XYZ file of C-alpha atoms in Angstrom:
462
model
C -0.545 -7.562 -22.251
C -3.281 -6.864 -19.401
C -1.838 -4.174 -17.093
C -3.354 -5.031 -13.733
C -0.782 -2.909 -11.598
C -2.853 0.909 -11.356
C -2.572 1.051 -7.967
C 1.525 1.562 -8.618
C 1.077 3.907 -11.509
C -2.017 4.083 -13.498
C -1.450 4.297 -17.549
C -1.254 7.962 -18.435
C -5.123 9.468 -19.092
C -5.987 9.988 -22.617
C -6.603 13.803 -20.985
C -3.561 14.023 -18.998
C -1.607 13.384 -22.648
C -2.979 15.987 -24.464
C -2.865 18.492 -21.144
C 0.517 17.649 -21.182
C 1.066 18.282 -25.242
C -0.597 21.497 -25.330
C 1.207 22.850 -22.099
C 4.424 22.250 -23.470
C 4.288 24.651 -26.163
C 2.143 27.182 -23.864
C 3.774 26.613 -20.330
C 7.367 26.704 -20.759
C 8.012 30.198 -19.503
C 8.742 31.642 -15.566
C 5.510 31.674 -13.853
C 7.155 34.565 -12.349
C 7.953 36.659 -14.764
C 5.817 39.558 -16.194
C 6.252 39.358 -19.305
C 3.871 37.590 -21.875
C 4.912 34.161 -22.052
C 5.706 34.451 -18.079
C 1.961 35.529 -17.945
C 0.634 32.628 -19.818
C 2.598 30.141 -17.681
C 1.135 32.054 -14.607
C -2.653 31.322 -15.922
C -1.970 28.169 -16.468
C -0.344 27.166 -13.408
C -3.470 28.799 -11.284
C -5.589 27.395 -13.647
C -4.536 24.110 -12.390
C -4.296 24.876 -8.842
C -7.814 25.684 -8.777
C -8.921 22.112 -10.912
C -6.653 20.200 -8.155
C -7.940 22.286 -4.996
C -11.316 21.815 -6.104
C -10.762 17.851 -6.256
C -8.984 17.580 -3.141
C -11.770 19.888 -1.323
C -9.390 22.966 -0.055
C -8.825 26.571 -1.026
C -6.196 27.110 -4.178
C -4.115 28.836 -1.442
C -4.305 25.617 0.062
C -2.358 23.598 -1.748
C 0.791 23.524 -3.598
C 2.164 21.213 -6.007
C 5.455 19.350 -4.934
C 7.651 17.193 -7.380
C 6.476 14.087 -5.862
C 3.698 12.306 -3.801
C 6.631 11.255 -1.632
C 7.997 14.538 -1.271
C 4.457 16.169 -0.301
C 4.863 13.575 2.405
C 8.204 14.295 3.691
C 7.333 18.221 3.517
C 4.211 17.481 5.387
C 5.209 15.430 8.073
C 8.578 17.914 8.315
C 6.359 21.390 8.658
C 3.761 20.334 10.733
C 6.232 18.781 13.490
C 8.332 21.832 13.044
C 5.280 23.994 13.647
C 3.990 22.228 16.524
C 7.471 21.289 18.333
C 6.854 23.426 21.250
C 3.820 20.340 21.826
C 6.580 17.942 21.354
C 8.015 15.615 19.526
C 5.284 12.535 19.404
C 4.178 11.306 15.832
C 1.209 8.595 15.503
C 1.200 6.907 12.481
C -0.460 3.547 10.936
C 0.869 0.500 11.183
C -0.082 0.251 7.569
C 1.519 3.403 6.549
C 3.294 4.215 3.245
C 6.746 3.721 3.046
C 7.559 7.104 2.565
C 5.527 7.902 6.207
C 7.057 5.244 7.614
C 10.700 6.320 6.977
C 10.423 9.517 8.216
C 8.928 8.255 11.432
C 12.348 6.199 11.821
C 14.323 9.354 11.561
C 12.353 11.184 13.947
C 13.176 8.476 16.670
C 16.387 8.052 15.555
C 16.955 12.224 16.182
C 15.330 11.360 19.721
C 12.135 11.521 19.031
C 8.919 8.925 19.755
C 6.202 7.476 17.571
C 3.243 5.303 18.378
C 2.401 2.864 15.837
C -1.349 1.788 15.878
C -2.357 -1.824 14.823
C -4.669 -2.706 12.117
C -7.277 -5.540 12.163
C -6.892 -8.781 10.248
C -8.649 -6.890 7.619
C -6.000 -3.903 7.581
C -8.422 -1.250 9.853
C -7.622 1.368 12.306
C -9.958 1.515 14.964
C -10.912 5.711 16.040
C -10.133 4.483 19.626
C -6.909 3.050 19.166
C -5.653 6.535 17.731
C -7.131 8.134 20.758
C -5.862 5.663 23.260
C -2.495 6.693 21.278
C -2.373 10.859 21.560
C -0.344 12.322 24.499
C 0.079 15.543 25.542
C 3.302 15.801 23.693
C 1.627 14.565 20.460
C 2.519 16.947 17.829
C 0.996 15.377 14.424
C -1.098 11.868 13.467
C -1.156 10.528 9.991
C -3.307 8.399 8.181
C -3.737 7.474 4.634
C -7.186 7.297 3.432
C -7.273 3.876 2.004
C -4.267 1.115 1.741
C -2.064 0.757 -1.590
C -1.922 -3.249 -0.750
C -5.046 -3.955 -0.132
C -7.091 -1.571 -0.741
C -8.943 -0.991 2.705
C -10.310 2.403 3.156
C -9.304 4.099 6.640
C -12.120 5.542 8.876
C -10.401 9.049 8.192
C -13.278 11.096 9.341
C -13.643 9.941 12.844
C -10.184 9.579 13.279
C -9.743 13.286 12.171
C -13.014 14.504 15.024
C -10.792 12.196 17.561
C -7.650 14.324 16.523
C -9.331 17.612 16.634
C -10.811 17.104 19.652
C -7.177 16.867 20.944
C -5.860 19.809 19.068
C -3.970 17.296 16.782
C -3.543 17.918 13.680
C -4.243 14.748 10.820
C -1.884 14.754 8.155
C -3.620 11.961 5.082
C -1.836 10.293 3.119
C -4.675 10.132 -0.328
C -2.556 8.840 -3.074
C -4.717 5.755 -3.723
C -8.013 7.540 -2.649
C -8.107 10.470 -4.364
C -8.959 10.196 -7.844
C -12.180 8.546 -6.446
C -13.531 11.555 -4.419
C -12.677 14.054 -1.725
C -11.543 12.766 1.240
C -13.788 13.418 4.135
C -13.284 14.921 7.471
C -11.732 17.573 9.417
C -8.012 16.843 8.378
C -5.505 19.259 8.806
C -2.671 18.218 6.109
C -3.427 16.222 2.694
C -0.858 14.497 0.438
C -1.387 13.036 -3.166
C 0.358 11.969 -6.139
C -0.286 12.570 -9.470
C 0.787 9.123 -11.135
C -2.070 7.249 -9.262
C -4.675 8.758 -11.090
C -3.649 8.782 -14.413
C -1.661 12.021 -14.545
C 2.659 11.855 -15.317
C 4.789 11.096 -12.630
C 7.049 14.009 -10.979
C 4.030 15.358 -9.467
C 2.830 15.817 -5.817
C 0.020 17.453 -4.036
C 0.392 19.161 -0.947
C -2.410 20.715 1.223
C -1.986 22.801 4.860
C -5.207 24.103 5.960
C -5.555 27.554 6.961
C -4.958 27.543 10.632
C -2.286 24.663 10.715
C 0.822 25.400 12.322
C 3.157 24.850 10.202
C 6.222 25.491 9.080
C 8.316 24.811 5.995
C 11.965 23.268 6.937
C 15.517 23.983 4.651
C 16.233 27.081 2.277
C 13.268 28.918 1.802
C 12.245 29.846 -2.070
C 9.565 32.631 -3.253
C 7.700 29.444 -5.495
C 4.429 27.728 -4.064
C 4.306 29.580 -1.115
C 8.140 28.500 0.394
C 6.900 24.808 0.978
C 8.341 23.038 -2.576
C 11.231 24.854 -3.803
C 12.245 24.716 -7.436
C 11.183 25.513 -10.511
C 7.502 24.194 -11.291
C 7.019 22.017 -14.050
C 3.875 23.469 -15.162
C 3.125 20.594 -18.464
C 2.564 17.935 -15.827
C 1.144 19.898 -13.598
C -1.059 20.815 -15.841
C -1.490 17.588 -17.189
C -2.351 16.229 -14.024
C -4.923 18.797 -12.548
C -6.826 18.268 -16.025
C -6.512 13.954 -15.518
C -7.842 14.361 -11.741
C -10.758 15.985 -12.903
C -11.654 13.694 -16.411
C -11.034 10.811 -13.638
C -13.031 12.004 -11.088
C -15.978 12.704 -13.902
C -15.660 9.460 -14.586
C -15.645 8.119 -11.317
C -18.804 6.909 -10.000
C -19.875 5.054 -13.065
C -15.884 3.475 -13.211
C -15.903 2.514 -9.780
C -19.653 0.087 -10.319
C -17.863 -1.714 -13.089
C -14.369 -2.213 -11.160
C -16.328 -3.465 -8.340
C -17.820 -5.930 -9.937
C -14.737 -7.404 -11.768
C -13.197 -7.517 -8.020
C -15.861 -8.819 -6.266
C -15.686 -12.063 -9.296
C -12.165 -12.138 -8.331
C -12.230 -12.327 -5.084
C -15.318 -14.840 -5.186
C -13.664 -16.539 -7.991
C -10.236 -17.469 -7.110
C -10.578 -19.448 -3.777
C -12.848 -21.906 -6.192
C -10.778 -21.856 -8.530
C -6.909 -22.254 -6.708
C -7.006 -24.477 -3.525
C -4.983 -22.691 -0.066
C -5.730 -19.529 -1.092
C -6.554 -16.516 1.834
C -7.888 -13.460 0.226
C -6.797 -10.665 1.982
C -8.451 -6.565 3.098
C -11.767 -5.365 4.089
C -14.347 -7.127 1.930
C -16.774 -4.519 1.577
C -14.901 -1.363 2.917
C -11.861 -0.923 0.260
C -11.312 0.597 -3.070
C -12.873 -0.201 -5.854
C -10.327 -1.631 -8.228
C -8.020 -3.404 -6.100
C -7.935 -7.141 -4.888
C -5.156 -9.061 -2.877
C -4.759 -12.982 -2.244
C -1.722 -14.939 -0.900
C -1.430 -18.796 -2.221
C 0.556 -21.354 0.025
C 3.204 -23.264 -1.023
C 4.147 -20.366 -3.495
C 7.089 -18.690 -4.320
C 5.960 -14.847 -5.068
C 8.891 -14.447 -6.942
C 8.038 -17.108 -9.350
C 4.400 -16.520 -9.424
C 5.144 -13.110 -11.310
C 7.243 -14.089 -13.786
C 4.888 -16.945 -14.785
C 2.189 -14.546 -14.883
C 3.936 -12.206 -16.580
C 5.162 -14.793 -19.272
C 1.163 -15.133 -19.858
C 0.729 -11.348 -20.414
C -0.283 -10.286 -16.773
C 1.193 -7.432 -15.076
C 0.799 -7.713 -11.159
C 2.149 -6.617 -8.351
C 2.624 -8.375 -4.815
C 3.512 -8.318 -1.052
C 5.571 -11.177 -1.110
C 9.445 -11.304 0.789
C 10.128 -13.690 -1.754
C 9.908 -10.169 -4.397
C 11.848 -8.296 -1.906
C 15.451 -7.802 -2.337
C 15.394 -7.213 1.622
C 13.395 -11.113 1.767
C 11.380 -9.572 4.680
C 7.384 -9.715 3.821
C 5.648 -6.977 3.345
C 4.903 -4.386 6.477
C 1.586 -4.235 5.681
C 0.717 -7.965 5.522
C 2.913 -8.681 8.310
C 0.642 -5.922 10.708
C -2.362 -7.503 9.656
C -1.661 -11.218 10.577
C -1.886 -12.165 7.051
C -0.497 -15.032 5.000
C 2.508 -13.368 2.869
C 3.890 -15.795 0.674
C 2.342 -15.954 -2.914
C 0.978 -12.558 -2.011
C -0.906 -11.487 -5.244
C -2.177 -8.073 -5.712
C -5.091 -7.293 -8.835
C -4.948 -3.244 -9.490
C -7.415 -2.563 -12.456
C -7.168 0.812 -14.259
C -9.972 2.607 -15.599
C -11.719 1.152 -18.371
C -10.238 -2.854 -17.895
C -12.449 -5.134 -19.938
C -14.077 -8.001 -18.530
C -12.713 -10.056 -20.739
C -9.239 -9.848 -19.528
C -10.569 -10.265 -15.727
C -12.178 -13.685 -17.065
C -8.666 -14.226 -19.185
C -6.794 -14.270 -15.951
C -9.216 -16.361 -14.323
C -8.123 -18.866 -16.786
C -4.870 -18.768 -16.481
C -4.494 -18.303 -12.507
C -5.081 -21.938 -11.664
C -2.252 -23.626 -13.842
C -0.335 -20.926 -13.322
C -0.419 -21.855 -9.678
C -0.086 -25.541 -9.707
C 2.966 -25.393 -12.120
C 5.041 -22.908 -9.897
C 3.740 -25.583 -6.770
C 5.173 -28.188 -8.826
C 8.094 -26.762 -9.102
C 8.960 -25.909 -5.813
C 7.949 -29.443 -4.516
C 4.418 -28.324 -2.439
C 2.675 -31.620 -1.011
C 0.764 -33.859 -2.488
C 1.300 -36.418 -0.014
C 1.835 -37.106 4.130
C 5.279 -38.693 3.480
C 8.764 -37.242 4.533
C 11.854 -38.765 4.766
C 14.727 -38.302 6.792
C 12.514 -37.310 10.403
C 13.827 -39.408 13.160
C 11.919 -38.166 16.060
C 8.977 -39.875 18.408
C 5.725 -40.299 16.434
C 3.700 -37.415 18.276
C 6.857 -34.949 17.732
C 8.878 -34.159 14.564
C 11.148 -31.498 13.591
C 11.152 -30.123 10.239
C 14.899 -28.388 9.776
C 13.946 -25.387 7.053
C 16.932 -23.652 8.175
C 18.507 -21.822 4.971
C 15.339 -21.847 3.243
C 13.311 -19.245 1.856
C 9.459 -18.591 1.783
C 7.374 -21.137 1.174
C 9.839 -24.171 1.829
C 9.442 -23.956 5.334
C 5.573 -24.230 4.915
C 5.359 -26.339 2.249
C 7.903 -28.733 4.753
C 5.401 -28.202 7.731
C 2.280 -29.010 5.425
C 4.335 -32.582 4.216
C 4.636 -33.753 7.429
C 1.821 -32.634 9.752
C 0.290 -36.300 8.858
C 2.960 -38.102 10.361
C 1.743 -36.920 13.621
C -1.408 -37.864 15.420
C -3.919 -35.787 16.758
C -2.222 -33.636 19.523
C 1.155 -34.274 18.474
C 3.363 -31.263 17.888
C 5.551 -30.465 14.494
C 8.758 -28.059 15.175
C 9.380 -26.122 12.493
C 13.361 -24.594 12.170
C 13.727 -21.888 9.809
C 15.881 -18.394 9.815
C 13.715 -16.911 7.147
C 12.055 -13.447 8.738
C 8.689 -14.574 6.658
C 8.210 -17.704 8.575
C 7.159 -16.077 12.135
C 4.123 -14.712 9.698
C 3.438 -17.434 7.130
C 3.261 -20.393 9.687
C 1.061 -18.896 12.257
C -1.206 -18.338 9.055
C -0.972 -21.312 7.620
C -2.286 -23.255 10.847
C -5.382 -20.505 10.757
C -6.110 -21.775 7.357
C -5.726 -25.157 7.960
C -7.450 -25.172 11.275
C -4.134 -26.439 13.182
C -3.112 -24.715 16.374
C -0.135 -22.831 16.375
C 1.350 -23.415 19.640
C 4.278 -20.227 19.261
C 7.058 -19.761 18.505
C 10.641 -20.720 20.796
C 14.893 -19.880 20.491
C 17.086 -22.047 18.987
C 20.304 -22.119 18.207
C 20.000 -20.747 14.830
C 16.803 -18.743 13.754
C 13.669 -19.605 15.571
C 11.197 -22.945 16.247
C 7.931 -22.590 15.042
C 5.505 -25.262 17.239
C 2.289 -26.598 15.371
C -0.230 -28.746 17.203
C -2.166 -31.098 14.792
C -6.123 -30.370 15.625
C -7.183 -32.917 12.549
């Protein structure tokens, strides 16, 4: 089985295991206590603080370790609004965000108050300006994550972070997929990270306030990691993971040429290969192991399982693996096709030879699950009785791609100029169609109310 989902959770680090071995028969004990074994646990635990603070370029007092990247998130976002609420109550965030940033920006409006939500470009890029265009004087906190867990672009954190400061904002960064790579650059304020994304065990979170920060921690206060992640530390993954970030980061620059490479042949590779296929992120500014395409006329769903059935493990953007059926937030901020959304995360040490394996397989793959679902291979529909320079295509009740692969049957049947309306109640539609016309080079006219879901217009061009 090739395991081509890292950028979810990376397989545990042949250094993390051991770490995590030998710290459970030496780190077991109270941290806090005086005693030996409460001693040992104590060196150990600041042992690791200062291997993680070191990666993430901060002071040991920096940074504490929180039982999740999510919860470093929450806690960050929570203490540096609560610090800064005399400013006000105005968060700037991403549209590309992390869930977990995301979410709490819906509570804060939902307790009253505001957040500005910056767009990305086609390629999934903030622009500096757009984040300054964005701060007010009741701004209290911006976040950005250094690089996208979809596609892999890598924010312009540093500039962004001079544009905050020159504000007196502070920059919380979101570096879960970033920082087992290197140090994130820049004058942030706030860092977040998470162990499992680097090879380390999950239940562990980084959290970083620089000195300086206003900040405080919100609910009961506890005496551990400086009253900003209560509970009892669970010093064998910690230590496990401070010991993985640094093996990975040792092995960093000569991992990420190799990775590169095997992306770069995928993302040359598979538009040859697999016809209507849009390749999606930054193509020279994004991490090094991770590649994303969407296919038309795919089900995402489907395109998994048959993958998985020939020993691939992927992950994707696709509504149609949602149990909400919505597409993905990220894909839908950058314009993006979403439907047979495919996303390649390679872990450390992938061989070629399974890169070139799925290669192989990728095409059939493809053209089976199109098969399946019925995509076109001709310009004939029936059952359209409508003027020849004006069909409707009723997709209503049907889920990504059948309303595309319904458009893409019939925009023959029209000539040049003639319009196709497209009916569908399926939320991925007002993304996929508009997408599919850019690929196709057919002008999407917009989209209009009807009496159930929406119309999607198409003007044939060729």
């Amino acid at each position: 089985m090739s395991y081509f989902d890292a950028a979810s959770a990376a397989p545990l680090h042949p250094v993390a295991r051991q770490a995590l071995t030998a710290a459970l028969d030496e780190g077991w004990a109270d941290p806090a206590r005086l005693y030996r074994e409460g001693r040992r646990a104590r060196l150990l635990l600041d042992a690791a603080r200062e291997a993680a603070a070191e990666a993430a370029g901060c002071r040991p007092d920096e940074l504490v370790f929180t039982s999740s990247g999510t919860r470093a998130v929450h806690s960050g976002i929570e203490g540096a609004l609560a610090g800064r609420r005399r400013m006000g109550r105005h968060l700037i965030v991403s549209a590309v965000e992390h869930s977990s940033v995301l979410h709490w920006a819906e509570i804060l409006e939902a307790d009253g108050g505001t957040v500005t939500r910056v767009p990305v470009s086609r390629a999934g890029a903030v622009t500096p300006g757009a984040y300054e265009a964005a701060l007010r004087p009741d701004t209290a906190l911006a976040c950005l994550q250094s690089a996208n867990h979809e596609v892999g672009t890598v924010q312009p954190v540093a500039a962004v972070a001079d544009v905050c400061r020159a504000a007196g904002v502070p920059l919380l960064v979101d570096a879960a997929q970033s920082l087992g790579w290197g140090p994130v650059e820049g004058d942030w304020s706030v860092l977040t990270a998470s162990a499992h994304k680097w090879g380390g065990p999950s239940g562990v979170g980084l959290l970083v306030v620089r000195k300086g920060v206003r900040f405080a921690p919100q609910g009961p206060l506890d005496e551990r990691e400086s009253g900003r992640a209560a509970g009892f530390e669970n010093i064998p993954a910690i230590v496990a993971a401070a010991a993985s970030l640094r093996a990975v980061r040792a092995e960093a620059a000569e991992q990420a040429v190799r990775l590169r490479e095997l992306t770069e042949r995928i993302r040359a590779r598979v538009p040859q290969l697999v016809p209507d296929v849009e390749v999606v992120g930054d193509p020279a500014g994004r991490l090094p192991g991770i590649v994303t395409f969407s296919c038309l006329y795919v089900d995402g769903e489907s395109l998994l399982h048959e993958l998985d059935r020939a020993g691939f493990s992927v992950s994707s953007g696709s509504s149609c693996t949602s149990s909400t059926l919505t597409p993905s937030h990220v894909l839908k901020a950058m314009g993006v096709l979403s439907e047979g959304n495919i996303r390649v995360s390679l872990p450390y040490a992938t061989p070629a030879e399974e890169v070139e394996r799925f290669l192989s397989v990728l095409p059939g793959v493809v053209a089976a699950v199109r098969e399946k679902l019925g995509a076109p291979s001709s310009r004939t529909v029936a059952g359209v009785d409508t003027p020849d320079d004006a069909l409707v295509v009723d997709a209503l009740g049907k889920r990504c791609p059948i309303p595309v692969i319904e458009l893409a049957k019939v925009i023959g049947d029209v000539p040049v100029g003639g319009t196709v309306r497209v009916l569908s109640d399926d939320e991925a539609a007002r993304l996929d169609i508009p997408a599919w016309c850019e690929m196709r080079e057919q002008e999407y006219v917009g989209e209009e109310p009807a009496e159930r879901g929406s119309a999607y217009v198409v003007r044939r061009r060729s």
